[in-house]
XYZ file of C-alpha atoms in Angstrom:
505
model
C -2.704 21.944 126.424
C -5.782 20.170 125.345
C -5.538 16.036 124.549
C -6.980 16.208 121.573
C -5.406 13.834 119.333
C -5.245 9.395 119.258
C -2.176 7.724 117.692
C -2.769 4.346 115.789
C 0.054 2.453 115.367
C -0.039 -0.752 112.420
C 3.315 -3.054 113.139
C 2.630 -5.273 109.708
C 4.724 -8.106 108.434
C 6.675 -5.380 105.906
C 6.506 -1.971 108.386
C 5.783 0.001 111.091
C 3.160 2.666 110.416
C 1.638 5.363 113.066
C -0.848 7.751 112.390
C -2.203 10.548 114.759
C -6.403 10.846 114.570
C -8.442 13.410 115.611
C -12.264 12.699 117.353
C -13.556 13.158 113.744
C -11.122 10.744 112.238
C -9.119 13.173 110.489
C -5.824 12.056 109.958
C -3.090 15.050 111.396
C 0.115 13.378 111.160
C 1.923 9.978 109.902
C 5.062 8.070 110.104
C 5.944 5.003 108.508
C 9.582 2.435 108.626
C 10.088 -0.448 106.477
C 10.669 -3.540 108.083
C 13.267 -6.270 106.261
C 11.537 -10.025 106.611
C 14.517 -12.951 106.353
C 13.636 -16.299 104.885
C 16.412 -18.147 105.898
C 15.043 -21.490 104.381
C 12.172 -23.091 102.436
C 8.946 -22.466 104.952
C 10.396 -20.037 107.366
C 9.745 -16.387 107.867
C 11.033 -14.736 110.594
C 12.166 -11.121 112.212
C 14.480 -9.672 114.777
C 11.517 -8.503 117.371
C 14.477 -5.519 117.760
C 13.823 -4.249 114.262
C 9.885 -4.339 115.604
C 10.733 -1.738 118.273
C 13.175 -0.087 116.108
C 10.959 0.237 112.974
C 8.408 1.769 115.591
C 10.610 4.148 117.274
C 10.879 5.403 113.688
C 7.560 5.994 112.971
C 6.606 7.404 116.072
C 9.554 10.124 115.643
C 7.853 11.015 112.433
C 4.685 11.680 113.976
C 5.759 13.636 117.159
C 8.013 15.624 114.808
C 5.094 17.031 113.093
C 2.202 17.587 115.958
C 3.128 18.502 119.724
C 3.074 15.162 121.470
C 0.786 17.060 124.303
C -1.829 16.767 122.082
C -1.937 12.743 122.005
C -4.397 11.528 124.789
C -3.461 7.847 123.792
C -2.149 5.556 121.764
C -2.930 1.940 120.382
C -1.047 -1.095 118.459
C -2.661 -3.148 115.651
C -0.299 -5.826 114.312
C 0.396 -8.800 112.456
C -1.520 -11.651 114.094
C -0.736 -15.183 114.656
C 3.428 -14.015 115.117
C 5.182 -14.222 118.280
C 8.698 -13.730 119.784
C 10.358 -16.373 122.335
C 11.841 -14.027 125.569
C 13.819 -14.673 128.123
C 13.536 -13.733 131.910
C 15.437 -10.379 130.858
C 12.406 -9.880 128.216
C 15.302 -10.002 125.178
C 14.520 -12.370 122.252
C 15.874 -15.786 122.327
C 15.431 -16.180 118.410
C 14.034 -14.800 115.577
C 10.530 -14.526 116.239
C 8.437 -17.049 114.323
C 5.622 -15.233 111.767
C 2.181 -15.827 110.832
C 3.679 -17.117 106.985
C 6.068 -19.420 108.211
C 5.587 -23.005 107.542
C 7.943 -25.043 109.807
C 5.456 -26.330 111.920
C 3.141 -28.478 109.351
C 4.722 -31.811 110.526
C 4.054 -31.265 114.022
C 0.245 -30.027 113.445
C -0.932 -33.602 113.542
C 0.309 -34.763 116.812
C -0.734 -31.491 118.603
C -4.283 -32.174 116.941
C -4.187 -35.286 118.351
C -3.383 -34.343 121.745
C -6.199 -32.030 121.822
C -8.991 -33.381 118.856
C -10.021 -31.103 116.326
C -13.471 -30.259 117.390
C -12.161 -29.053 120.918
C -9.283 -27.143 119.576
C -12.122 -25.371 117.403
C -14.846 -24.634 120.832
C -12.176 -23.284 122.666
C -10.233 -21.236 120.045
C -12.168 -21.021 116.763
C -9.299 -22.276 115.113
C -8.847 -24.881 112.613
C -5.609 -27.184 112.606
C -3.184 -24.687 110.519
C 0.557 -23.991 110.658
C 0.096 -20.198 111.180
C -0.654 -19.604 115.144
C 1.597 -19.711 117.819
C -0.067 -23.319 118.784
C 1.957 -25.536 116.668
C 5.582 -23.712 116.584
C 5.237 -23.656 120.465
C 5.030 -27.271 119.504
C 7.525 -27.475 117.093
C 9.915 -25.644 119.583
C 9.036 -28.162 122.001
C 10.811 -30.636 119.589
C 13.487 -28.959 117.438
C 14.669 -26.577 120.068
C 13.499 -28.029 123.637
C 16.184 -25.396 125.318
C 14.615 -22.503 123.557
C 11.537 -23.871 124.570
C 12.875 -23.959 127.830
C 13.958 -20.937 128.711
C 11.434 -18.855 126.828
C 9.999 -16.743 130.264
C 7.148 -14.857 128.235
C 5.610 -16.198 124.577
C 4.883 -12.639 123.376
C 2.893 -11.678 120.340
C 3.703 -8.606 118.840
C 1.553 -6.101 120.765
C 3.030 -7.523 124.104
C 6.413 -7.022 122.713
C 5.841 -3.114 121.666
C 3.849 -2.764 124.933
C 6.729 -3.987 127.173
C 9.359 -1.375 125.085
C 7.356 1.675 126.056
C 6.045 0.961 129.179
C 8.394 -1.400 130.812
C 5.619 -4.493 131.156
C 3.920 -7.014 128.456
C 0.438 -6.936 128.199
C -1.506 -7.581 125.181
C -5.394 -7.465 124.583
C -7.824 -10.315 123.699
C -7.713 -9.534 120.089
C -4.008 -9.783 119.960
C -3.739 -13.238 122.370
C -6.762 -14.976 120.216
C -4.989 -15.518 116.799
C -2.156 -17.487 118.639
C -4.936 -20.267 118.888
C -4.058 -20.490 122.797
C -6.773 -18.432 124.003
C -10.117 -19.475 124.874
C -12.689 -17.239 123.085
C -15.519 -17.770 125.215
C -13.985 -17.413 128.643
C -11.831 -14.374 127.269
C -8.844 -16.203 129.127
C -5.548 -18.182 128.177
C -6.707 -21.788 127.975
C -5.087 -24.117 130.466
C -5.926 -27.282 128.352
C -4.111 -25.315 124.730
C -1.124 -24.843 126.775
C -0.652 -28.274 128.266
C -0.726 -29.234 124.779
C 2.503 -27.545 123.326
C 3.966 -27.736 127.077
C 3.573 -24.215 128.473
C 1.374 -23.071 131.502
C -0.658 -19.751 130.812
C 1.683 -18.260 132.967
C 4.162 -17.707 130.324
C 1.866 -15.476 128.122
C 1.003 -11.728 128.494
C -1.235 -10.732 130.693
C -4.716 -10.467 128.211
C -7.304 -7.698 128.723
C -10.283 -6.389 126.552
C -9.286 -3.705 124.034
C -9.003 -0.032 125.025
C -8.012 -0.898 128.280
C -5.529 0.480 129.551
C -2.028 -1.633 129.441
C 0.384 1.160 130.852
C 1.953 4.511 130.140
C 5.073 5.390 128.297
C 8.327 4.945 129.821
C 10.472 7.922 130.180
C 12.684 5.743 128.392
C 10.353 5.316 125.881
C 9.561 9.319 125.356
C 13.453 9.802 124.550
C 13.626 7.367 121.780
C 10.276 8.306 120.155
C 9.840 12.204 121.398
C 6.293 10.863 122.736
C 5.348 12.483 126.269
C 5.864 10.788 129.308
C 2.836 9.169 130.970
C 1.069 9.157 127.391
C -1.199 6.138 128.541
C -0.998 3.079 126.097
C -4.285 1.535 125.474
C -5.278 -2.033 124.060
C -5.396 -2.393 120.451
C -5.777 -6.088 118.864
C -4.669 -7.722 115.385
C -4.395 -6.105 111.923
C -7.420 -7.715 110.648
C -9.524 -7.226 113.401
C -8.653 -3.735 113.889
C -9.238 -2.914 109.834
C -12.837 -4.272 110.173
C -13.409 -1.419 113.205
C -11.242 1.213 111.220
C -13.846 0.853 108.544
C -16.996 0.246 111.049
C -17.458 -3.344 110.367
C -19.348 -3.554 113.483
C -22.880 -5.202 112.057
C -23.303 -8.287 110.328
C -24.322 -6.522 106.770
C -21.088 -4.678 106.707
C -18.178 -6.878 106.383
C -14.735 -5.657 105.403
C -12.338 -6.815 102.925
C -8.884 -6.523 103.238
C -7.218 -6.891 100.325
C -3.501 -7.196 101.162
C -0.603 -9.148 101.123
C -2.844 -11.820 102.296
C -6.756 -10.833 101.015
C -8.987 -11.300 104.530
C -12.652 -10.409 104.912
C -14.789 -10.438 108.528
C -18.381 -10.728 108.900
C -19.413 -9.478 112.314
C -21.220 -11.926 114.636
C -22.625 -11.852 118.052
C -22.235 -15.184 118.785
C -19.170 -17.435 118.353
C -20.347 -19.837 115.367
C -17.721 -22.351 114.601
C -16.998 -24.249 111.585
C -14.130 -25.372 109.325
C -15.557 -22.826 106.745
C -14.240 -19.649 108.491
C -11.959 -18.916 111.940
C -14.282 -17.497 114.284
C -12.157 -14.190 116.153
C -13.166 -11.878 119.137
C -14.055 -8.596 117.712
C -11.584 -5.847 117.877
C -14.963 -4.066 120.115
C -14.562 -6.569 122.941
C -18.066 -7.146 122.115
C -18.864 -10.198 119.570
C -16.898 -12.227 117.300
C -15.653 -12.124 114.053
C -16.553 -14.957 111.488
C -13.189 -14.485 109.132
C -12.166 -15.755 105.950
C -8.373 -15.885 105.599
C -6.256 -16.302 102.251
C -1.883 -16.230 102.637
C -2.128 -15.642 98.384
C -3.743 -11.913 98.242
C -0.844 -9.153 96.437
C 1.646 -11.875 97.661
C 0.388 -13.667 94.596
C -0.030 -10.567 91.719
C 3.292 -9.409 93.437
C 4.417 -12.822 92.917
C 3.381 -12.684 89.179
C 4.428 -9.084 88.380
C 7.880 -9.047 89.687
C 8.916 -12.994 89.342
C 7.130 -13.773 85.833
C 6.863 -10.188 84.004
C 9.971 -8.468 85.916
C 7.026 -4.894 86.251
C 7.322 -3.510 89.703
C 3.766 -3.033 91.024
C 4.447 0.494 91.887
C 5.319 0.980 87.947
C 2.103 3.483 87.134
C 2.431 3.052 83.683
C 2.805 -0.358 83.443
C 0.476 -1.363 86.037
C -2.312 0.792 83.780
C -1.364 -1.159 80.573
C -1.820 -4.685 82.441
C -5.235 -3.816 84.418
C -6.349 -2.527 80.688
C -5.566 -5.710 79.156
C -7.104 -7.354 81.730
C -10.542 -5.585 82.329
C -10.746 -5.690 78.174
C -10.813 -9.380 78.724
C -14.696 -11.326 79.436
C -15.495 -12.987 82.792
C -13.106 -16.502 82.710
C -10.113 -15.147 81.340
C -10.666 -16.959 78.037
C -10.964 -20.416 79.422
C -7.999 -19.932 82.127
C -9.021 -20.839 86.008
C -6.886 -20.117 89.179
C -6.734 -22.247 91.747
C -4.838 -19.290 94.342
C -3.102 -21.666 97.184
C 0.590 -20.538 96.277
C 0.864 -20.672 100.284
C -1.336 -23.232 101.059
C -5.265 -23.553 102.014
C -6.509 -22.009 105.140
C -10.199 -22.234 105.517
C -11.991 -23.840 104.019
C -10.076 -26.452 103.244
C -7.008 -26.218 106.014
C -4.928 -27.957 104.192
C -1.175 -26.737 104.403
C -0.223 -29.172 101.302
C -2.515 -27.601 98.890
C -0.812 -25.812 96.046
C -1.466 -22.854 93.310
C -2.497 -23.709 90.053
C -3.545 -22.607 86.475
C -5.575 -24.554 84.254
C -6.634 -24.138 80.761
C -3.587 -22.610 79.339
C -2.958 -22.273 75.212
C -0.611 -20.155 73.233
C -3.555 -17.271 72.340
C -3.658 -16.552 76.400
C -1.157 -13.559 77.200
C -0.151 -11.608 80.335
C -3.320 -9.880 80.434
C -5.474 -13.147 80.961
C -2.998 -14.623 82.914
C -3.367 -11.501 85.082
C -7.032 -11.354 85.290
C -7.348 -15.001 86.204
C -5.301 -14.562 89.327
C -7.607 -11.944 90.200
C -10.854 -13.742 89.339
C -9.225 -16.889 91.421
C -8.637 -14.983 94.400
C -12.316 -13.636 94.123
C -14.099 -16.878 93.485
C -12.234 -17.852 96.781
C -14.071 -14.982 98.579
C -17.379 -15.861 97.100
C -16.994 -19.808 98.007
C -16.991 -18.762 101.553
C -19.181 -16.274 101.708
C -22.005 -19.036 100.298
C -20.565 -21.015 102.749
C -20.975 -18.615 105.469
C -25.019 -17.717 103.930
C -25.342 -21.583 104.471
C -24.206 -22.180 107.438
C -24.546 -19.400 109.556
C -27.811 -17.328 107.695
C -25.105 -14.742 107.078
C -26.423 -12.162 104.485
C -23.881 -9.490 103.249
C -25.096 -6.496 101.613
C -21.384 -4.713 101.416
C -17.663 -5.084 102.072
C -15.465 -1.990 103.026
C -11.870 -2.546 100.698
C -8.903 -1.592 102.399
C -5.317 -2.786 101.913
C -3.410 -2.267 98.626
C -4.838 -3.160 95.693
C -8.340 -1.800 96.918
C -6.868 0.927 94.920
C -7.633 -1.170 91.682
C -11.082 -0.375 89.837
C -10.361 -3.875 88.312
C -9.644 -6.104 91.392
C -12.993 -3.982 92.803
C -15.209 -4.927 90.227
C -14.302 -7.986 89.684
C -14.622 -9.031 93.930
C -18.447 -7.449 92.988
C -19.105 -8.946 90.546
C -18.103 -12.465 91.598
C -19.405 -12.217 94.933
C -22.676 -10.222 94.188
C -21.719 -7.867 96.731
C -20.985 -3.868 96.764
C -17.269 -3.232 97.004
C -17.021 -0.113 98.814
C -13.551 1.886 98.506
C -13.099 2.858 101.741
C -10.543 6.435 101.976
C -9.578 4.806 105.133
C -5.443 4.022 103.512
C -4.459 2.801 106.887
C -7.649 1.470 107.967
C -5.295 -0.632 110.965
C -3.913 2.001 112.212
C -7.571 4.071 112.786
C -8.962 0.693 114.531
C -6.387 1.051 116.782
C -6.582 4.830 117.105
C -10.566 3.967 117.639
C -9.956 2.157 120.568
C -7.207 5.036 122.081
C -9.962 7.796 121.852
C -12.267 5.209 124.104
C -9.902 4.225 126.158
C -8.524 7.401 126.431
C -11.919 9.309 127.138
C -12.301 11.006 123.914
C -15.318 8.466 123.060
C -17.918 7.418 124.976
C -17.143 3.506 123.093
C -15.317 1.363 120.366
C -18.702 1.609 118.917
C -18.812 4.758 119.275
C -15.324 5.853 118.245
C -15.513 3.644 115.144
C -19.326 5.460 114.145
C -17.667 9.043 114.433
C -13.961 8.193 113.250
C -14.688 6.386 110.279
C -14.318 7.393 106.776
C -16.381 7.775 103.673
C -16.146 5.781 100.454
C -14.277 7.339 97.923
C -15.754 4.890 94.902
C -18.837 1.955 94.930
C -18.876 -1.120 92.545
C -21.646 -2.715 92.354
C -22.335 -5.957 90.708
C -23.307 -6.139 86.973
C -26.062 -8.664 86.404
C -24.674 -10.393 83.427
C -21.174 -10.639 84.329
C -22.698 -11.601 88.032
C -24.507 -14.807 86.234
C -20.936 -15.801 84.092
C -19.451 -16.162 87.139
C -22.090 -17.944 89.431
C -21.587 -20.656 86.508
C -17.818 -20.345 86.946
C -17.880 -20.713 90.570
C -19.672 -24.101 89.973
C -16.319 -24.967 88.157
C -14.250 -23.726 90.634
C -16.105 -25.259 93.292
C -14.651 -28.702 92.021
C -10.904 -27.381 91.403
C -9.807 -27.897 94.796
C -11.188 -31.716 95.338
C -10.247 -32.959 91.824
C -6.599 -31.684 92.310
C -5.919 -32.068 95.317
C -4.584 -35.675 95.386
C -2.085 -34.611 93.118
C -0.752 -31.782 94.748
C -0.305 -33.550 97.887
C 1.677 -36.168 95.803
C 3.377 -33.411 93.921
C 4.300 -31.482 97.387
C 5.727 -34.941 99.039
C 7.784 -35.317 96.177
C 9.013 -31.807 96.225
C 10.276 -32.357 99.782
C 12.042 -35.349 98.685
């Protein structure tokens, strides 16, 4: 029987998706789990890495059910970046693995900083001092749990976990080890001076290697639980966010993507590694390049936040959803005087500051849900557009158009207004799991049935389904409220570092 189909597999923070692909990037088949996500106090986020596999297994099943697994010439894993699970020689979890929200480790980010300095921990990973990768929890584990820290054989990010379940081995791919801030991004190699830091040797990581190579084959083991075919070679895939901007051919520097998810992410493709606190710089999910990547935790984690918490509407509520976005998009650029400051889980770049907090400003008794609504969405774009002039500053970057993906891309309002305040063309991608086809791009080259990534992700990719494009006069209201805006952050943020210290008692 002919190989003629890829599977791309998403393991995100709330499930486990697969999709199978054709050459043409038609989508065949899909599965998807949910996965549950424990808080089990103030700053922490964790999961069973079990539920990963088992969430997976799921998936898979749902897939192979519905197309003869004979037909899949590969398969790839995108995933949630910056988590990772502590094994032990066996290759079970020790604990809960630690996720890229979780918080525990702000404390210990200054001393590791210290050990290392922040402009070295930036050449050699790209990464800013933050509490999300693997670099400061290692730390943190180091202190809070030194026999954890101990015995931990393998420091496995989630790729290298799923990897080792169906093929017996952990191995992971550069653009799964780089998020964890303890890989070196221009040697393409574990970094022997990041490890000494948080008191690990490189040894205890998965072996790294460039995406769509191949990591293994499926386990007979493996085929029973999922009804994939033995031997079914497993091929490198990398993090969610890098593997989006491929799904949606993100793969030149005027075509940046925008994820606009739980947390709202956009890449700008670059072929060299250009570092500042402004952005994270990433290898690219086409083992070629880097990604210069804006990152905000507060995307539909904060409109979820507002919907469910403050108005008690489920987002998945048609009806009502329609009646807020119309009340909103009836409503002029600024809300009616109300600005959003969007930091509900702290500041990543460009700020990295883990202290910083959300905030609303300008609020009277004639503002209702509807402005309250739109602000959060015009905060989380101004965001977007303070980088990107950061990133045209700095770097000579020059967008032309972002690729939406991720949930509320499905909004014409949170479209138009992202073009609008940036001045760029939102493209709706029809890409829905625009992770799993990255991943399922690099399967068909690593599998043979492309000649490249770059290839792959020029034949595989999908069309737009809707364009917004910036309107000039609400485009000038809001280059005079980003001048506001710009100011929010360093007028308030004494405060909310006084108001978060008292908070924590």
């Amino acid at each position: 029987m002919q190989t003629d189909l890829v599977l791309g597999v998403d393991l995100s923070t709330t499930a486990a998706k697969a999709a199978a692909f054709d050459a043409q990037g038609r989508l065949h088949a899909a599965g998807r789990a949910p996965l549950a996500l424990a808080r089990p106090a103030p700053d922490r986020f964790e999961q069973d890495p079990r539920d990963w596999w088992g969430a997976l297994r799921r998936a898979l099943a749902d897939v192979t059910a519905a197309v003869d697994p004979g037909r899949i010439a590969g398969l790839a894993i995108a995933h949630q970046r910056e988590t990772f699970a502590c094994l032990g020689p066996d290759g079970e979890p020790l604990r809960p693995a630690m996720l890229w929200l979780d918080g525990r480790a702000r404390g210990h980010l200054g001393a590791v900083v210290g050990r290392i300095g922040q402009d070295r921990l930036r050449a050699l990973s790209g990464k800013a001092a933050d509490f999300g990768p693997a670099l400061p929890k290692i730390a943190w584990l180091a202190s809070e749990e030194p026999e954890i820290h101990r015995r931990t054989a393998l420091f496995c990010d989630v790729q290298a976990y799923l990897v080792q379940a169906l093929t017996g081995r952990a191995r992971t791919s550069w653009a799964s080890a780089d998020p964890l801030a303890l890989f070196d991004i221009g040697a393409r190699r574990w970094s022997d001076e990041l490890c000494a830091a948080v008191g690990i040797t490189p040894d205890r990581l998965p072996e790294a290697l460039p995406p769509g190579a191949p990591l293994g084959v499926v386990s007979e083991a493996a085929a029973a639980a999922t009804g994939l075919r033995a031997g079914t070679p497993v091929l490198a895939g990398g993090g969610d966010g890098q593997m989006a901007g491929l799904g949606v051919d993100a793969l030149d520097p005027r075509r940046a993507y925008l994820n606009l998810g739980t947390a709202v992410v956009f890449g700008v493709f670059s072929h060299e590694p250009r570092q500042s606190p402004a952005w994270r710089t990433m290898t690219s999910a086409s083992g070629r390049g880097y990604v210069l990547e804006s990152s905000l935790r507060s995307g539909a984690l904060l409109s979820d936040w507002y919907l469910r918490r403050q108005l008690g509407v489920d987002p998945r509520d048609g009806a009502a959803m329609a009646s807020i976005e119309a009340e909103a998009a009836s409503l002029p650029p600024g809300s009616g005087g109300l600005l959003l400051l969007p930091y509900w889980e702290g500041a990543m770049n460009p700020h990295w500051d883990p202290d910083a907090r959300g905030a609303i400003l300008g609020l009277t008794d004639a503002h209702g849900r509807g402005h309250v609504y739109r602000a959060l969405i015009e905060g989380v774009a101004l965001e977007q557009a303070l980088v990107l002039d950061l990133m045209r500053g700095e770097a000579g970057i020059e967008v032309a158009e972002f690729a939406a993906v991720g949930g509320v891309a499905a909004s014409d309002l949170w479209c138009a207004v992202m073009a609008d305040v940036t001045g760029v063309a939102i493209e709706r991608s029809e890409t829905v799991e625009a992770a799993c086809l990255g991943a399922a791009m690099c399967a068909a080259a690593g599998a043979g049935l492309a000649g490249s990534i770059e290839a792959a992700a020029r034949a595989m990719r999908g069309t737009a389904t809707a364009t917004f494009h910036p309107d000039a006069g609400r485009r000038e209201r809001y280059a005079a409220l980003l001048g506001i805006y710009r100011d929010m952050y360093p007028q308030l943020s004494g405060l909310l570092r006084r108001l978060s210290a008292f908070t924590r008692g």
